[in-house]
Structures are given as structure tokens and as C-alpha cells.
């Protein structure tokens, strides 16, 4: 048996050319950014939108326009640059929300207003404080208003999987009659089970009046680790849109992972006779970019995009791989954008070889970003005897994370030993340099105290984690920092051959992300968060 050009076994992945299409709705920028600690700047969202569009994502949910000026601007600016994908904005079932969303979507002809309201008894009673008949009336009025502003309207029933089925049917019928073209039945709290979720869609498709006038959609959270399984079950039950996020980013335990959904449909076409328009070779690039800008590392054993997803250490496995890759690989690294490379990088490597290496690793940088990354690579090569792929990944991710920072580490000098620890630090804050000296209970504490002197804040350090990117005493240290202030959580990450420099950069990165989150006022309690 040989693999076809898609990198998937032709027997395992075979499916009819008449397979139903499944629409991929990406909510990384909206629900994903609501993850505690995750934050994206406008520039980062615009770059991510370009990556998602190149990947072939059908719908890009760019934000929650009423939530803050930052979210409004993000939806509006994404709507300006995206041409092939549809841009969506989320709103509550209030006229002011819907109007704000429609305003943000004005720059694009391919815009979707996404209206949400809860339908479970629990949510209606305690969150909305509304009677069922009131909710039905709100659905009719809000969807009608949205449809008068846009032809493409999605309606979501928050906490659908814990809603009374007969009432949910009534709500869905109301939304369709009012003009909703997509009906989303979210598993808001990750409570449902695959067979149960499949049956919900099957029952709705069969019993809802006008069901043929709308596309049904899944939106699953991963609280019980079932988000992907539930999403696929929903598709088997009749859903033809899946809402998901890169790396499974999202509230609490996250959303269904886009990469897992897409590759499951691609590899198991024999049991899942559906197709998507996703170019899977962009998956690794998208995954690494999202990880870099949010500071959320991808776990090594994560399906599809994890560092170990295509690693084989067992002797038996290695022997089988040498004889035939399909013995232990149901898809190839190339199929998700992880092409193996024979290039060995060092201080004598040129920019063309470096560009080729980056492409093999799943990165495509603009000229300015490439020039900066190449300069950082040369500096690293002067300090390290061997530069591994993981070194380059850490280097580029670190550069992406630093892209839009207002506070930057300029210079650091640390004295450590049995006689005490002190740090002398210079930071550039909005282009102005400031220097401070501080002592501490250890060199890292001294560095963080120096940062606090220059940038006063009340954030508490909740996580400080260090690990070596590769082996050897000259290995880069990758540092993760998590800060919390007034209920807001922000993460930061950085890599450097000097652990203390990496620590300073990671802390500053977390501070930048924290300040960015402050600028985005949180929606009031009535707003659905990650429904």
C-alpha cells in the first residue's frame, strides 16, 4: 500500500466524490481569546485572519463587537482584509448589540451576524431571568432585526444540550421563521455524549418545521474531553457546520480542535463521508502562530500538531517505519505541513537555506520578519554549536510573541551567588528607556523586582516554569509566566540561551498581555461567554 499525494492512505481515507460538505467555522479569535490568559493584539488577529483564509476556513469569527472598542475594531479590520472567507461577529439578542455588529461588518459583503441567547431552564431562570415565552419573543425580534441588516444570520441556543427538547424545537423554528440561515446547538459546558448529541441533531432535522431552510451547526466544549467526538457525532446526526478553534483554544478546557476535526474527516472518509475545503498543509503553521501569540504551548502529545505526533522512539515502531511508513502512520507529517528536512543549520547557513528551513517547519514570514528572524538565528548560531529545529521554532515563536509589545527588555545584568543577588535592568516603555536596580530572594526574584520598579502593578505571579528547548548546557531556556490581577489572567513566554534573560522577557510579555486585556472591557454578565 502506498500513500497518495494527500499524505493519507487511499484505503483508509477513501470516500465518495459526492461527500457532503462540512463548513468550518473558526472561533479562535473570539471564543479562543476568551481563554483565561490568552490575548491577541489587532495586528496578530489580522495576521491570523490571513492564515485562516489561506487555509480555506469558511467562516472566521473575529470578535464580539459590543464587548469593547478593541473587539469592534478587530471585526471591522478583519472584514476589510478578508475576501474569500465569511467574517462573523457575535452579539447578544439585543438591538444595540446587533446594530454594533452590523456596523463592524460593513466593510465586507461576506459578513455574518451571529446572535445568541440561552434556552435551558437553568440559564433562562438564573442568568436571563426570563420566562420561556419571553425568550421566544426575543428570538423572533432579534433574528428579524439581524436579517433586515444582513442576509447571513446565525442563531445560537446557548446551553442547547441541557435544554428541554420541545422548547428547543420551538426556539429553533422561531429563529428559522425569522430568517436565521444557520442554527447552532452548542454544548456550552461540555456535558453531552456523542450518541446523545448525534440524536439531538437527527431529531431536530426530522422534526423542526423549515429545517431544510437552515444549516445546523455544532459548537462543543471540552470539559469532559469529548469536544471533537461530540462534534463529529453532530455531523453524523445532520449538522453541516462545525465551530472549532486552532489548538482547541477556548473557555475552560477549550473548544473542539480545528486540526483534529479536519484530519478526522480527511483520514476516516470511510466512516465519515464528508469533506471540507481546508488545505491541511497550513495546519502546523496556524497552530504554531496561535501558540506563539497567546503564550499557550501545545502539549507534546497533542494530536496532529504536538511535537511527538509523528515521533517514533520504540524500536519495534522504528523498524516498521523503516520498512513502510504506513505501519505506524495513518497520515504523513507533510499532510499537515510538517515536512521533514535534510538541511542542517549552522552559523554558515545563508538566508535562502533559512527561509527553506522555516517553510519546512511551517512558517511563512514576510521580508522584514524574515530578516529579523535570520539575524536572531545568526546570533544564536554564534552561541550554540548545534542549532536544532526546536531551537529555530523557539526563536521564531519568541519573535512573534514580541511583535506588538509596548514594553521591551533592552538590557539585563544580574549578579548572583552566596553573597546575594541583584539585577540591573533597562526596559523600553513606549520607546522611552528606564533603568532600575533591585535585589531579591534569588536572581529571578531580583529581575522581577526590577521590572516592578519600572512598571508598577499589582499583578500576582501564578506560574513560573522553565524547560530546556534542546539538550546540552548551551540549550535555550523556554520560560512561561502567568500573572493575575483583578480577576484577569495573562500568560507570557520567551526563549533565550540565558535563563534569566528569558525570564525577564517572559514576565514582560505577560505584562504586555495583561495590559492589553485591561483595555478590552469584559462583557457584562448577561453576555454569553464561550457558549
XYZ file of C-alpha atoms in Angstrom, residues 102-336:
235
model
C -23.635 45.109 11.639
C -21.610 48.339 11.785
C -18.377 46.373 12.305
C -19.184 44.137 9.332
C -19.871 46.995 6.892
C -16.524 46.688 5.042
C -17.361 43.202 3.753
C -20.060 41.753 1.552
C -19.435 38.339 3.128
C -20.492 39.150 6.694
C -22.460 37.094 9.201
C -24.343 38.362 12.253
C -24.219 35.701 14.957
C -26.985 36.101 17.545
C -27.007 34.083 20.789
C -29.444 33.593 23.654
C -29.783 30.820 26.237
C -32.548 28.221 26.029
C -32.011 25.900 29.004
C -34.282 26.225 32.050
C -31.197 26.808 34.213
C -29.903 29.684 32.120
C -33.298 31.263 31.464
C -34.166 31.298 35.167
C -30.873 32.286 36.753
C -28.959 34.194 34.071
C -31.578 35.751 31.811
C -34.299 35.870 34.486
C -36.861 35.452 31.746
C -39.860 33.193 31.149
C -39.754 30.803 28.148
C -42.373 32.798 26.217
C -40.297 35.945 26.711
C -37.255 34.183 25.274
C -39.236 33.093 22.223
C -40.357 36.675 21.672
C -36.765 37.941 21.955
C -35.588 35.326 19.440
C -38.211 36.413 16.908
C -37.453 40.125 17.271
C -33.654 39.852 17.385
C -33.282 37.485 14.448
C -35.728 39.530 12.365
C -33.742 42.679 13.096
C -30.460 40.956 12.225
C -31.895 39.593 8.975
C -33.015 43.087 7.983
C -29.351 44.123 8.214
C -27.650 41.022 6.754
C -28.778 38.069 4.653
C -26.410 35.736 6.524
C -27.660 35.299 10.101
C -26.682 32.591 12.554
C -28.698 31.921 15.693
C -27.269 30.027 18.663
C -29.119 28.378 21.518
C -26.735 28.705 24.433
C -26.703 25.545 26.596
C -28.723 23.716 23.952
C -27.680 20.269 25.180
C -29.271 20.892 28.575
C -32.419 22.479 27.132
C -35.862 20.920 27.074
C -36.095 19.364 23.613
C -39.625 20.501 22.838
C -38.862 24.060 23.879
C -35.610 23.977 21.906
C -37.546 22.868 18.808
C -39.945 25.785 19.294
C -36.996 28.190 19.640
C -35.287 26.817 16.520
C -38.490 27.052 14.478
C -38.920 30.653 15.629
C -35.362 31.536 14.588
C -35.765 29.937 11.157
C -39.101 31.677 10.521
C -37.455 34.983 11.490
C -34.748 34.444 8.874
C -31.852 32.568 10.507
C -29.825 30.727 7.862
C -27.646 28.786 10.323
C -28.815 27.160 13.551
C -26.169 26.393 16.174
C -26.874 23.948 19.004
C -23.893 24.374 21.339
C -22.713 22.025 24.031
C -21.852 25.052 26.134
C -20.497 23.257 29.188
C -19.129 20.119 27.532
C -21.854 17.983 29.086
C -23.242 15.893 26.238
C -22.178 12.485 24.930
C -21.571 11.598 21.244
C -24.592 9.376 20.668
C -26.808 11.808 22.590
C -25.554 14.796 20.552
C -25.983 12.936 17.260
C -29.550 12.063 18.223
C -30.301 15.714 19.053
C -29.395 16.831 15.530
C -31.160 13.905 13.899
C -34.310 14.654 15.875
C -34.170 18.379 15.070
C -33.633 17.827 11.358
C -36.564 15.412 11.271
C -38.985 17.356 13.489
C -38.286 21.092 13.088
C -40.588 22.820 10.632
C -38.417 24.517 7.980
C -35.265 22.582 8.959
C -34.336 22.342 5.281
C -34.016 26.144 5.125
C -31.071 26.318 7.520
C -27.664 24.730 8.103
C -27.299 23.113 11.523
C -24.056 23.670 13.427
C -22.094 22.181 16.329
C -20.127 24.134 18.939
C -18.599 21.842 21.549
C -16.551 22.497 24.651
C -14.063 20.019 26.025
C -14.894 19.829 29.737
C -15.120 16.019 29.593
C -12.592 15.646 26.770
C -15.364 14.890 24.262
C -15.469 18.064 22.165
C -14.070 16.532 18.971
C -16.006 13.275 19.342
C -19.222 15.180 20.001
C -18.662 17.486 17.008
C -18.129 14.552 14.664
C -21.212 12.825 16.108
C -23.194 16.006 15.476
C -22.103 15.914 11.842
C -23.233 12.293 11.590
C -26.569 13.401 13.047
C -27.101 16.059 10.386
C -25.016 19.111 11.279
C -23.137 20.565 8.317
C -21.134 23.245 10.111
C -18.576 22.705 12.870
C -17.434 25.533 15.141
C -13.899 24.967 16.398
C -10.611 26.663 17.252
C -6.933 26.231 16.473
C -5.243 24.069 19.135
C -8.638 23.661 20.813
C -8.273 27.113 22.387
C -11.324 28.308 24.306
C -13.091 28.851 27.614
C -12.226 26.475 30.489
C -10.983 23.206 28.904
C -11.306 24.678 25.425
C -13.237 24.145 22.198
C -13.165 21.339 19.677
C -9.766 21.490 17.957
C -9.992 22.509 14.308
C -6.989 20.412 13.294
C -8.442 17.261 14.862
C -11.871 17.753 13.282
C -10.442 18.361 9.814
C -7.959 15.478 9.886
C -10.511 13.036 11.299
C -12.815 13.850 8.371
C -9.910 13.510 5.946
C -8.401 10.284 7.278
C -11.643 8.453 8.111
C -13.617 9.158 4.974
C -14.787 5.547 5.054
C -16.851 6.185 8.183
C -17.282 9.946 7.826
C -18.330 10.577 4.206
C -17.847 14.316 4.408
C -15.329 16.830 3.111
C -14.075 20.290 3.983
C -12.377 22.984 1.937
C -9.372 23.105 4.264
C -5.838 22.977 2.864
C -4.392 20.847 5.643
C -0.787 21.747 4.815
C -1.404 25.079 6.613
C -2.387 23.406 9.904
C 1.042 23.377 11.551
C 1.680 26.991 10.592
C -1.624 28.088 12.139
C -1.048 26.034 15.270
C 2.403 27.439 15.918
C 1.311 31.002 15.252
C -1.608 30.784 17.694
C 0.624 29.186 20.317
C 3.233 31.922 19.890
C 0.894 34.916 20.103
C -1.208 33.604 23.006
C 1.646 32.119 25.040
C -0.250 28.815 25.270
C 2.209 25.988 24.494
C 0.985 22.945 22.591
C 1.388 19.802 24.684
C 3.927 17.380 23.232
C 1.427 14.539 22.797
C -1.305 16.738 21.288
C -2.948 15.052 18.305
C -1.938 16.307 14.834
C 0.219 19.287 15.908
C 2.074 18.086 19.015
C 5.861 17.752 18.958
C 5.529 13.970 19.368
C 2.600 13.493 16.963
C 4.903 11.957 14.341
C 7.784 10.850 16.600
C 8.663 7.159 16.893
C 11.033 6.048 19.659
C 10.124 2.406 20.175
C 12.498 0.057 18.349
C 9.606 -2.003 17.028
C 7.890 1.126 15.721
C 11.094 2.448 14.160
C 11.699 -0.869 12.412
C 8.176 -0.819 10.998
C 8.550 2.791 9.861
C 11.777 2.000 8.012
C 10.012 -0.781 6.132
C 6.760 1.081 5.445
C 5.643 4.395 6.971
C 2.017 3.275 6.995
C 2.726 0.642 9.634
C 2.571 3.347 12.309
C 1.391 6.494 10.491
C -2.215 6.935 9.370
C -1.266 10.308 7.867
C 2.035 11.901 6.961
C 3.721 14.900 8.590
C 3.647 16.559 5.159
C -0.160 16.385 5.059
C -0.407 18.809 7.992
